[in-house]
Structures are given as structure tokens and as C-alpha cells.
XYZ file of C-alpha atoms in Angstrom:
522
model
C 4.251 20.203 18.755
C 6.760 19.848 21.317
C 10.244 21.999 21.417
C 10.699 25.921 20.992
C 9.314 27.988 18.677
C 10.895 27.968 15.298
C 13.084 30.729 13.759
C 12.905 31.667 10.354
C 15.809 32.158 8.191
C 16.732 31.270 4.592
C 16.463 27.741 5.909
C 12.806 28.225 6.432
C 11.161 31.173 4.517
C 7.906 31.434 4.293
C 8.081 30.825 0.505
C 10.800 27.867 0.444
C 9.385 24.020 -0.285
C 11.846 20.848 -1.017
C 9.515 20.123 -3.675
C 10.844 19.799 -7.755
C 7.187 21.886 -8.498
C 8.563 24.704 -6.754
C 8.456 28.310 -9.083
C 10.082 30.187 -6.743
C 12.674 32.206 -7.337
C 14.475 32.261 -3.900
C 14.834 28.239 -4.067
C 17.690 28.506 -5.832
C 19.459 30.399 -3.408
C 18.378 28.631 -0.522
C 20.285 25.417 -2.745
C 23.160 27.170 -3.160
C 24.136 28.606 0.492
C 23.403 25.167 2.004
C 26.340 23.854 -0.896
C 28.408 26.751 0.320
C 27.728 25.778 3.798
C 29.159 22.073 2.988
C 31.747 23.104 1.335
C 32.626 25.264 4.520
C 32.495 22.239 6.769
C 34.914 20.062 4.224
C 37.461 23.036 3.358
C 37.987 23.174 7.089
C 38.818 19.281 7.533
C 35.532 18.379 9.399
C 32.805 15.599 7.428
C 29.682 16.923 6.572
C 28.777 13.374 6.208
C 30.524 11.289 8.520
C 30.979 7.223 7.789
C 29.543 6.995 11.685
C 28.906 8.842 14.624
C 29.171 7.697 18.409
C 25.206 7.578 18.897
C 24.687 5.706 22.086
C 20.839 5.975 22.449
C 18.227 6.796 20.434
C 15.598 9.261 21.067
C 12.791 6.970 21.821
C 15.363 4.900 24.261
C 15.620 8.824 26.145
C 11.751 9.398 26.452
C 10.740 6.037 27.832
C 13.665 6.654 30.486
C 12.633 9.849 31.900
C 8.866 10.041 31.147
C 8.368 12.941 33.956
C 11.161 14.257 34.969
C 10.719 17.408 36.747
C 11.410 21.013 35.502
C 14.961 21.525 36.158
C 16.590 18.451 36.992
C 20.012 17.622 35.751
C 19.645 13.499 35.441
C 23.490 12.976 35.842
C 23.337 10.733 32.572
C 25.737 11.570 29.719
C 24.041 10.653 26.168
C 24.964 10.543 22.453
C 22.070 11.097 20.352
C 21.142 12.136 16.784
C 18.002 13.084 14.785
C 16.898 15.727 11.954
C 16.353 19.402 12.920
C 12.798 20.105 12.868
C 12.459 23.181 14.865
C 15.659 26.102 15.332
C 15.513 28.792 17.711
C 18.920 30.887 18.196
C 18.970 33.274 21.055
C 22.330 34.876 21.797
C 24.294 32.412 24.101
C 21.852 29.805 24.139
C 20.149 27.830 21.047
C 16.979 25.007 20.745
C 16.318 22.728 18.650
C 13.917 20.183 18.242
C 15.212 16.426 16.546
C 13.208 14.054 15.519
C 14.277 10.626 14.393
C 12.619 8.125 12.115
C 9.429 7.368 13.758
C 8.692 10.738 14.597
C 9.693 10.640 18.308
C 11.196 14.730 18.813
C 13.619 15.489 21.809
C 14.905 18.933 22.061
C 18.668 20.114 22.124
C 20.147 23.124 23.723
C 23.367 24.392 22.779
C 24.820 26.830 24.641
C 28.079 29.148 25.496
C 28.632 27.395 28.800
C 28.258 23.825 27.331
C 30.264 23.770 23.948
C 32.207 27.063 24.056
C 32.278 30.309 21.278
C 33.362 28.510 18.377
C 30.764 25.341 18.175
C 28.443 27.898 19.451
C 28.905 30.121 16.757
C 29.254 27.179 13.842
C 26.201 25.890 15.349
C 24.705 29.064 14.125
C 26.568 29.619 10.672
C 25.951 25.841 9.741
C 23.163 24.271 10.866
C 19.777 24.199 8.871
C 16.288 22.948 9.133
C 16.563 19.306 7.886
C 20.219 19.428 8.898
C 20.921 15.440 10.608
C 22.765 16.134 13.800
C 24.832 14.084 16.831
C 24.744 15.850 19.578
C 26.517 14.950 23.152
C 26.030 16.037 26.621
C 23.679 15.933 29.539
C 19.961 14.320 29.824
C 18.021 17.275 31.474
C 14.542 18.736 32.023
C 14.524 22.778 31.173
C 12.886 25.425 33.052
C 10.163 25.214 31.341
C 9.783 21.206 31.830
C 11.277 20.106 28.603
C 13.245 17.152 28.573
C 16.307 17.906 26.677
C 20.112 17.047 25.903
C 22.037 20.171 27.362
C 24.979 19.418 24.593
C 28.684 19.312 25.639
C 29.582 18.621 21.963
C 27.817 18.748 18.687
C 28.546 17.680 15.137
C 27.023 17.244 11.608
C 25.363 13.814 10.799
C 24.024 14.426 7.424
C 24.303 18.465 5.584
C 20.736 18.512 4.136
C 21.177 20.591 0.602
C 17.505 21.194 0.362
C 15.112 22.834 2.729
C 11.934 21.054 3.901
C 8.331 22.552 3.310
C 6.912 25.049 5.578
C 5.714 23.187 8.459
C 2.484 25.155 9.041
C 1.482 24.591 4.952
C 0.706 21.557 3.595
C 2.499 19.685 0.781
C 0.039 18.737 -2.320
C -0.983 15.318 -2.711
C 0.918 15.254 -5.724
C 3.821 16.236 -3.662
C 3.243 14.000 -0.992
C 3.427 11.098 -4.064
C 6.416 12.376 -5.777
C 8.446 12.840 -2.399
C 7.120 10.519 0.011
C 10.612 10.527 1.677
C 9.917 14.360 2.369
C 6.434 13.261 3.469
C 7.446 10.735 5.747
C 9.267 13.516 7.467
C 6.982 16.045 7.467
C 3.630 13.910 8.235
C 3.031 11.525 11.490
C 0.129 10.201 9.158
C 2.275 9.069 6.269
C 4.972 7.584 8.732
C 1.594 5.660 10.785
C 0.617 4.306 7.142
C 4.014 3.367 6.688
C 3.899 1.137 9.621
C 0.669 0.069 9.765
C 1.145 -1.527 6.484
C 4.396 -3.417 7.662
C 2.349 -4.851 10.970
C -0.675 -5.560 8.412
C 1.652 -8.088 6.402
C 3.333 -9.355 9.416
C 0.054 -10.218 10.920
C -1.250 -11.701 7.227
C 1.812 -14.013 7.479
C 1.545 -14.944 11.235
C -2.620 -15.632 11.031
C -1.933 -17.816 8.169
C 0.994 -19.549 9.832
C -1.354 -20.571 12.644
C -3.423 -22.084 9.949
C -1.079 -24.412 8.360
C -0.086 -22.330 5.414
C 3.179 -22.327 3.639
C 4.609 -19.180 1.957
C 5.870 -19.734 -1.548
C 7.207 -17.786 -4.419
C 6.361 -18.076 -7.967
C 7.631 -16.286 -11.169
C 7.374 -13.221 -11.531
C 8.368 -13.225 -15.543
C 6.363 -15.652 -16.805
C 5.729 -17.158 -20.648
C 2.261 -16.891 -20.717
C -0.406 -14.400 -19.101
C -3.043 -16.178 -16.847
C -5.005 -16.803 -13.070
C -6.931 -13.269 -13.887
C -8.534 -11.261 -16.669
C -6.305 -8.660 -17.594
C -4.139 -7.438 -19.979
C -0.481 -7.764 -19.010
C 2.897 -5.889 -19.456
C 5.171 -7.504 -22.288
C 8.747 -7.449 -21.876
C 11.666 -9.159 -23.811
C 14.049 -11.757 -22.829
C 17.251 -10.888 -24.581
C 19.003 -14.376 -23.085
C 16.022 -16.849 -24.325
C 15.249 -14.122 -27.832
C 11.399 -14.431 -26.185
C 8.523 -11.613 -25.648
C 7.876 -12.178 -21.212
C 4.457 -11.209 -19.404
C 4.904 -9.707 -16.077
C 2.824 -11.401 -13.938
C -0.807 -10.943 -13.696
C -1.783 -13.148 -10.677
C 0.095 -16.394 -9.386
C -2.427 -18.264 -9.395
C -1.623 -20.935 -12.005
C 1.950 -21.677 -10.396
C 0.006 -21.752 -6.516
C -2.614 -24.514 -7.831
C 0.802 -26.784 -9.118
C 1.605 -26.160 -5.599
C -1.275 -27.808 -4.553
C -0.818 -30.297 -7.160
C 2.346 -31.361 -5.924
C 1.142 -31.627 -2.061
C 1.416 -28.523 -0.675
C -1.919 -28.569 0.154
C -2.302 -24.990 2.061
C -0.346 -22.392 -0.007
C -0.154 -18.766 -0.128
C 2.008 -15.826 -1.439
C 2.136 -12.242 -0.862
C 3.038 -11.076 -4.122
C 3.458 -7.994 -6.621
C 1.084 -7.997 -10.051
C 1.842 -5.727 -12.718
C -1.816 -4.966 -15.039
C -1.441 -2.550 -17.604
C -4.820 -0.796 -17.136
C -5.923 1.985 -15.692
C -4.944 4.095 -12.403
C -7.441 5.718 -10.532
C -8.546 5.922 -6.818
C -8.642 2.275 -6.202
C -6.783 0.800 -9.111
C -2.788 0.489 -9.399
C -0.952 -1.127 -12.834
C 1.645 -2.240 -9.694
C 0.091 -3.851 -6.901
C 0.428 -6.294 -3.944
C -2.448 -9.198 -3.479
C -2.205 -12.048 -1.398
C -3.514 -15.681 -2.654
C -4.385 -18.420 -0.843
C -4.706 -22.636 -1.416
C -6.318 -24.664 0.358
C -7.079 -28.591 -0.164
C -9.978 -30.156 0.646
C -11.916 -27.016 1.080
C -14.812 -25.061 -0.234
C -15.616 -21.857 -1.099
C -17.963 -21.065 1.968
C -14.741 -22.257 4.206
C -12.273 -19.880 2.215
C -15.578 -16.875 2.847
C -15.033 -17.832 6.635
C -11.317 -17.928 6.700
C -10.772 -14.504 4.821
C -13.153 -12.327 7.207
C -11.378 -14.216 10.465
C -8.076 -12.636 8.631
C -9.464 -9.305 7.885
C -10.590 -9.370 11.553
C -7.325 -10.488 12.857
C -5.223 -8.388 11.266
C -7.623 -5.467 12.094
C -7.304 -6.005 15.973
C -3.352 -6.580 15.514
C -2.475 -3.401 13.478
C -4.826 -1.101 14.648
C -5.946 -2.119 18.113
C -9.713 -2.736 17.428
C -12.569 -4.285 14.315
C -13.975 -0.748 13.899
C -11.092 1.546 12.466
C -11.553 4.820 12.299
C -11.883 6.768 8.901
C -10.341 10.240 8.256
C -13.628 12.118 8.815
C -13.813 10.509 12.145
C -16.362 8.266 11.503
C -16.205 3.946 12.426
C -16.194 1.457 9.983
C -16.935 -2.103 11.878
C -15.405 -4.945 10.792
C -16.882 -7.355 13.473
C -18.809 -10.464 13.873
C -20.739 -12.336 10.669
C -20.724 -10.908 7.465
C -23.773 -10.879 5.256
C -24.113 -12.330 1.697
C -26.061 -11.761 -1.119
C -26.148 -13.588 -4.624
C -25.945 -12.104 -7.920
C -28.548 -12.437 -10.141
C -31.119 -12.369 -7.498
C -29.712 -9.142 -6.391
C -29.329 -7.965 -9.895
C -32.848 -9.286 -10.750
C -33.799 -7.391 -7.856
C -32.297 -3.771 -8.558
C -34.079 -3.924 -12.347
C -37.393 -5.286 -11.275
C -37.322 -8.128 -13.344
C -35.735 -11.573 -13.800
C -32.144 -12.149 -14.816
C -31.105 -15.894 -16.053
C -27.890 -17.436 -15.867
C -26.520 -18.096 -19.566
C -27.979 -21.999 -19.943
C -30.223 -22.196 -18.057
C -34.223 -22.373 -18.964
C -35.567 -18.993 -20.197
C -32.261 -17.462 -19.794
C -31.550 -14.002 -20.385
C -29.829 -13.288 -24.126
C -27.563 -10.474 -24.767
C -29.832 -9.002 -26.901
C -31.885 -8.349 -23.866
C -29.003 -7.601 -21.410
C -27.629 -4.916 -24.494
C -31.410 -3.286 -24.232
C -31.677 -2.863 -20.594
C -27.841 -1.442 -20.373
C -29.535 1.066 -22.696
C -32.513 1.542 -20.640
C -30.900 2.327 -17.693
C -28.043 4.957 -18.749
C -25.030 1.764 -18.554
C -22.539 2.427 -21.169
C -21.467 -0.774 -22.914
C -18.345 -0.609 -25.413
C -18.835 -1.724 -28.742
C -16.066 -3.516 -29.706
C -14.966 -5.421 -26.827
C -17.486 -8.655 -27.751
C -18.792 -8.702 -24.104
C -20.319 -11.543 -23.875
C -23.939 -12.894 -21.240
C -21.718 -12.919 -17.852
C -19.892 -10.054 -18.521
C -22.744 -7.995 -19.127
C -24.510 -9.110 -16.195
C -21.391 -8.078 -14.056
C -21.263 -4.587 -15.868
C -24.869 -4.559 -15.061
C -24.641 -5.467 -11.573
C -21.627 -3.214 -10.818
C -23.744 -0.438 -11.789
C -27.644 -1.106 -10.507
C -26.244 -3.295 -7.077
C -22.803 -3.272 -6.211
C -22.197 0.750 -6.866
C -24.822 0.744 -3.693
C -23.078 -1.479 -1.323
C -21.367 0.181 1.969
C -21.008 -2.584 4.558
C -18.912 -5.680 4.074
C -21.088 -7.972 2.177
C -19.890 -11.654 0.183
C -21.450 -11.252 -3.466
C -21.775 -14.771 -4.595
C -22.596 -16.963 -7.627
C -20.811 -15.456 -10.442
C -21.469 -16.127 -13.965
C -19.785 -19.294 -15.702
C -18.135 -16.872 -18.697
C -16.299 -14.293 -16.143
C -14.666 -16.926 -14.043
C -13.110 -19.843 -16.302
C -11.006 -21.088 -12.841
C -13.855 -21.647 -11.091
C -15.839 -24.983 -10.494
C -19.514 -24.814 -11.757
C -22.319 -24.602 -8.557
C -23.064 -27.546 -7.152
C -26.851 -26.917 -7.700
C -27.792 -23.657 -9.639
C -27.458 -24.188 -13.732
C -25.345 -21.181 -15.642
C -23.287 -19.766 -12.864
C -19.705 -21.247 -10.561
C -19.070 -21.292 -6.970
C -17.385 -17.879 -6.355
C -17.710 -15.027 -4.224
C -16.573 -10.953 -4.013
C -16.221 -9.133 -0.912
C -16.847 -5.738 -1.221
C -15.815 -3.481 1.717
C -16.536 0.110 1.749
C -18.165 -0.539 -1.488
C -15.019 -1.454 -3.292
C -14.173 -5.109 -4.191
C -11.476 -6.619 -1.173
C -11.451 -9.852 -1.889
C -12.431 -12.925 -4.140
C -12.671 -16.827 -3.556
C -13.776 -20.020 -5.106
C -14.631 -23.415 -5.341
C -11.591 -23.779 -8.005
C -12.093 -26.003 -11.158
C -10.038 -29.381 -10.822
C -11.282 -31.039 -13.848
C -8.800 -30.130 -16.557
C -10.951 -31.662 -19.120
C -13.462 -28.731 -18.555
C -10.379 -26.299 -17.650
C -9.135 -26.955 -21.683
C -12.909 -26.283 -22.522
C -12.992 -23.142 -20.539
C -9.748 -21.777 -22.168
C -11.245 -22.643 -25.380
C -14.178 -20.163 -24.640
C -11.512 -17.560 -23.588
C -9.880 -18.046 -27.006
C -12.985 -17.175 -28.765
C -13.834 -14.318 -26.643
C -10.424 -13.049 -27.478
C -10.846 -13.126 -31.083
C -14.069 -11.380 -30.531
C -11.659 -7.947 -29.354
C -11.789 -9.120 -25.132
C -8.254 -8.149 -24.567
C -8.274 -9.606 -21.465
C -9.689 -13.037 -21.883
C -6.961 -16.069 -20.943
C -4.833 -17.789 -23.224
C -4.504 -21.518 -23.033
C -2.072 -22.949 -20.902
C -1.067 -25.993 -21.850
C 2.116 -26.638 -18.705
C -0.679 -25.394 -16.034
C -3.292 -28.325 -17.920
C -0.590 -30.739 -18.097
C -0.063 -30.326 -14.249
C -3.918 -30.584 -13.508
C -3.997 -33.755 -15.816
C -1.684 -35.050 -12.647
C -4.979 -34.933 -10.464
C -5.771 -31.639 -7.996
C -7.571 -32.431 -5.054
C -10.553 -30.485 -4.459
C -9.967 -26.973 -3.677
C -10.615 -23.805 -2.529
C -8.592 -20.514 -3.496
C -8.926 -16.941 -2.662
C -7.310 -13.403 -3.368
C -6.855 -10.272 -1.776
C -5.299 -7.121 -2.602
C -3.086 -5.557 -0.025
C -3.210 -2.146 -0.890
C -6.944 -2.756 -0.818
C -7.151 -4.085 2.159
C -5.166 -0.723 4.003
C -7.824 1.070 2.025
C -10.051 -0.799 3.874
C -8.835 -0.317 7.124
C -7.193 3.509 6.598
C -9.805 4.828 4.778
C -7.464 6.323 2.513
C -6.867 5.552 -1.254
C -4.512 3.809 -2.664
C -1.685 6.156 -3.451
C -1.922 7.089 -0.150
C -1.422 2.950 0.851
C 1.313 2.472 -1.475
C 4.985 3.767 -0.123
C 6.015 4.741 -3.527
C 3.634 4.728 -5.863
C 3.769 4.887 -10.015
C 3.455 8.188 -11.138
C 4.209 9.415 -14.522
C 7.522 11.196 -15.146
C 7.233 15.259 -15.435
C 7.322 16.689 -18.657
């Protein structure tokens, strides 16, 4: 902490919190002097929130000028700065403060007798607050003590704060930080790093796939029908066009009519909406990134997304082995290893798993019966079908297990109705997962280009919906009609963005997200 000790007044008793949860009893007096306080400043003709302020440098701009100036020193070098009040001490004749601006740089103020006379001494006093946004003119110095500081010649109000800020020394709840993450961006250096490290993790998404010939796109977001993923969408209503609306799912089937059309490397960074569930990893509101690219396969998209993940690792956070919140490494570098599905899956239950069509496979009479065996809970009426209990099945004997990042590959035909069939093993398509810190990052395949077999697949998607899979595909007949045009072979992948901070924070993804969805309090 840099700057004076704090002093503690009804700005900043031990008991006050900015927080709606708050119980007690003395926030609503803290509210109320803080209004009387504002209403001070305007019944006397000054702004408590003034349209500008004559700010000629920035706090930041001040530190890199005079990184050691020595104790004492009067620079010469008269400055207008601004920032919020993190840290008050008044004593007599001469007052500190501690601002901090938006990235959490802090500068101290002093405000003394000598420097802005009895009465902005003595409003200074009667009017400023913790959390109080102020401008303050006058001198760059370094104190006594060796602090650099503005001696102020002038001061005035920025922005009347009408709420105090949590105790500095307690932390806020989770739940808090979610709610409020303006208050936590205030109060936490980590929540303002996340902030930014996100920003720089997109910018550097954008710029690594610039340098490989992609082209940003956008695609609806409201779209007719629900497709490019297995999930159940939102429904809205279109009061213009008297129609029921899906919010988007994935982009997928707008991104391969992009490819269609020639723009054969395509991606977008883009918001999905799934109205599922919410937990650690999972958001109904996210951000994903999905890529196009002609002429490719899905080992080359495998390649291209751990070069990104890489890349974008050494850009935001200075090195390929972050490091978690315990204080432990997570590397990121060099080759990545792979494993398949059933083989793995075959592995974990000591016996052999089939793919659906091929010789001797595996029914789901016998897939049902070894859930059982080994304590997997399958749902009854949701008509799961060969692949998607071998997934379920996997998830919970193989992939529940995995730490380091790994490429699961060779996904069952059923699950993936997108994807081109493997170029050599019967019952399963060309795809792979990358799970990272044993969460699923990523996904890519070999995508399907034959729309005679796409219509098939959406046929078997029909019929799994009508056997209660509420997240099966419909059939798309504009997205068939463009494939009917002729899609050169391609490969696609997807990423989620919050994921991939996950990833590289450690942190889950409420803590990734700036703002969050979080149920309304009753």
C-alpha cells in the first residue's frame, strides 16, 4: 500500500460496505450525510459533479516522470491531476490522501493551510469522503518521508460518491464481487488485471489470426432456426415479422456460407446465449471464437489452435506457463499430446468399446449396463442414444481424469452431425476436444461438405428429438441449400473465451466474465 495511513470516520467505519447485502443499520446514515454533503456543495453554487475539470496529466503520466525523486525535493512542475480517494488522513493544518485512478496507479495528495488557505482547508475536511473523485492542483513533490506527491495549491470535487466503499482490510464476498464488479474493480488490483488481461487476450486472438490470413465477420445474432451446436436455445419474439427468434447458439452455420461464398479463412469472436445450466465452468451468456479454414484438415486446425493458445499466452501474460492462484505453473509449451476415444474409453473399463456400425459394435443395451455398473447416472427420458452414451461414459471413466492439455479425438458419428466421417476408422468422424486443466477449451473438425449426408444427418437429429433430446438440431434447409452450392473441403474449430482466461487465470468463469448473469434478488 502506498500513501498515509487511513482515518476512519463515517466514511469508513469499520462496519460500512457499498454493497445492496448490507444489514447494517448505520448504512443508512452513512447514505444520507454524503446527500447532505452534496447538497452542501450545490446550495453554495459550486458542482459536485462538474461537466469537466482542467486535468493536465494523469497519475501514471506523474510516476513514470519522477520514478526516484529524492525525499524532499520540490520538482518546480505545476500539475492538474484527478483520481478516487482511497486513503484520508486529516491532521490539523495538513491532510493526505491517497488517489488512485483507473488502473490502479495511487499518487498521494497533501492539502495543507499554507497551500490552499482556511476555507478549502477546512471544506476539504467537511466534504471530502472515501470514494470521493477529486482534481487537485499544485506542485509535483517528494515528502519527507520520500513520497512522491502533489502539494495542492487548489482542490475541487470531480465526482461526490453517495456510497461508501468496503472496508479495505475485509474482503467483499464473491457474490459481492459479481453483483458490483464496478466496486470490485476499485477495490481489487486482481479484478482490474483480469479486466485487462482479457482485453489483450482478444486483441492478440485477432492479431495471431490476422497474420494467418483470417477475416473477421459477423453473423446474426437473432436467428430463425437453432443450429452449429447441441443445445437448447433462448426463444424470443419478433413483434415486426409476428415470428418466435432463437438467440444464437453458435455461428457456425452462417461462417461455413462464408466459406461457401469464398471467404475461405473466416472467424468471429462472438456472444452465444444456451439456456442451460450455470455452474463453475458453464455460462447461458458466453463468448467463443470460431474459425474456417479451406482446404484444411482437422490435424492442421489441432496445430493452429495450440500455436494460438501459445501466442496469446506469451502476449498477455508474458510467458507459456501462467501461474495459478495457489502459486503453482500450468505449462502451456511445446507439442501437445493426443489420445482417441474409444481406445481410451475401452481402456478406463477394461474392455472393448465399438463405434456404432462397425463389426461387433457395442449396443446400448450394453453401454446402459456398464453406466450401471460403474455408478454413471443416465437420465431416462432423454433417448440418449450409442455416441452419446459413450461420451457420458467417457466424461466420467477418462476425461474427469485428465490435467494436462491433451487433443481427445475420434468422436462418435451421432454426437457430431457437422462433422465429416474418418477417413479410415468405421462408426466415428474426424473431430477433436482439447481439454485444458481438465475442462473442455476447444473443439475442431474435419467439417462435413457433402450436403447429401448433411440432410441425412439432420434427419437422425430429427428422430433423436422426437425421442425427448432437447438439444438435437433441427433441419436447416437455407444452410443445405448453400452447401448444395459446393463447400470446399474444410476444417473448423471453436473456442470459448471465457474458457480460455480460465485456462490461463486459473480462475472460474464468473471471475473471467466482467459482468456476469446473476439472478435478480428476491
Amino acid at each position: 500500500m502506498t500513501g498515509p495511513d487511513r482515518v476512519r470516520g463515517v466514511s469508513d467505519s469499520p462496519t460500512s460496505t457499498a454493497t445492496p447485502e448490507a444489514t447494517d443499520e448505520q448504512t443508512p446514515e452513512q447514505l444520507r450525510i454524503r446527500r447532505e454533503k452534496r447538497e452542501r456543495i450545490l446550495a453554495e453554487g459550486r458542482e459536485a459533479y462538474p461537466v469537466a475539470i482542467p486535468r493536465t496529466h494523469s497519475l501514471g503520466e506523474i510516476r513514470a516522470a519522477y520514478p526516484d525523486l529524492e525525499a524532499g525535493t520540490e520538482t518546480g512542475q505545476h500539475v492538474g491531476v484527478s483520481g478516487r480517494v482511497i486513503f484520508l488522513r486529516n491532521k490539523g493544518k495538513l491532510c493526505f490522501a491517497t488517489l488512485q485512478e483507473g488502473d490502479g496507479t495511487q499518487l498521494q495528495a497533501m492539502v495543507s493551510f499554507n497551500g490552499v488557505g482556511e476555507d478549502a482547508l477546512a471544506r476539504w475536511k467537511s466534504e471530502v469522503d472515501l470514494g470521493d473523485i477529486v482534481f487537485i492542483s499544485g506542485e509535483v513533490i517528494s515528502s519527507r518521508t520520500g513520497e512522491l506527491s502533489v502539494m495542492a495549491d487548489d482542490w475541487q470535487m470531480a465526482s461526490k460518491s453517495l456510497r461508501p466503499l468496503p472496508v479495505a482490510h475485509k474482503d467483499m464476498s464473491e457474490e459481492a464481487r459479481v453483483r458490483q464488479r464496478y466496486v470490485d474493480l476499485i477495490m481489487r488490483p486482481e479484478a482490474r488485471s483480469i479486466a485487462r488481461t482479457r482485453i489483450s487476450v482478444i486483441a492478440e486472438l485477432r492479431a495471431a489470426l490476422g497474420r494467418r490470413g483470417f477475416l473477421e465477420v459477423e453473423t446474426p445474432m437473432l436467428q430463425t432456426l437453432h443450429g452449429g451446436a447441441a443445445a437448447r436455445p433462448f426463444v424470443t419474439h419478433s413483434n415486426a415479422f409476428d415470428i418466435d427468434l432463437f438467440l444464437r447458439i453458435a455461428p457456425e452455420l452462417f461462417l461455413k456460407r462464408c466459406v461457401v461464398g469464398g471467404i475461405e479463412r473466416v472467424f468471429e469472436i462472438n456472444r452465444n446465449f444456451r439456456n442451460e445450466g450455470a455452474d463453475s465452468t458453464h455460462s447461458p451468456e458466453f463468448a467463443m471464437l470460431e474459425t474456417y479454414q479451406a482446404y484444411g484438415t482437422y490435424d492442421d486446425s489441432a496445430v493452429m489452435i495450440r500455436e494460438l493458445v501459445q501466442e496469446v499466452s506469451q502476449a498477455a501474460l508474458g510467458t507459456q506457463t501462467p501461474t495459478m492462484p495457489d502459486g503453482s505453473t500450468y505449462d502451456l509449451s511445446g507439442e501437445w499430446t493426443a489420445l482417441e476415444m474409444y481406445p481410451s474409453l475401452s481402456e478406463a473399463l477394461g474392455e472393448q468399446i465399438v463405434p456404432a456400425g462397425a463389426d461387433g459394435e457395442t449396443t446400448v443395451e450394453q453401454l446402459l449396463a456398464i453406466a450401471a455398473r460403474v455408478g454413471l447416472e443416465i437420465p431416462k427420458d432423454k433417448g440418449y442414444g450409442h455416441g452419446k452414451l459413450v461420451e457420458e461414459l467417457w466424461e466420467h471413466m477418462v476425461g474427469a481424469k485428465l490435467d494436462r492439455p491433451v487433443f481427445v479425438r475420434d468422436f462418435p458419428v451421432e454426437t457430431s452431425p457437422l462433422v465429416r466421417a474418418h477417413r479410415s476408422v468405421t462408426g466415428v468422424v474426424e473431430k477433436w476436444d482439447l481439454y485444458v486443466r481438465g475442462f473442455e477449451l476447444a473443439t475442431g473438425y474435419s467439417e462435413l461438405v457433402d450436403p447429401v449426408i448433411q440432410r441425412e444427418r439432420f434427419a437422425d437429429q430429427a428422430r433423436l428429438a422426437a425421442a425427448g433430446d432437447d438439444e438435437a438440431m433441427v433441419l436447416d434447409e437455407e444452410f443445405l441449400a448453400a452447401m448444395e452450392y459446393g463447400m470446399p473441403p474444410t476444417t473448423g474449430t471453436g473456442m470459448g473465451i471465457d474458457r480460455l482466461l480460465m485456462a490461463l487465470t486459473g480462475l472460474g468463469i464468473r471471475d473471467t466474465i466482467l459482468f456476469p448473469l446473476v439472478k435478480p434478488r428476491t
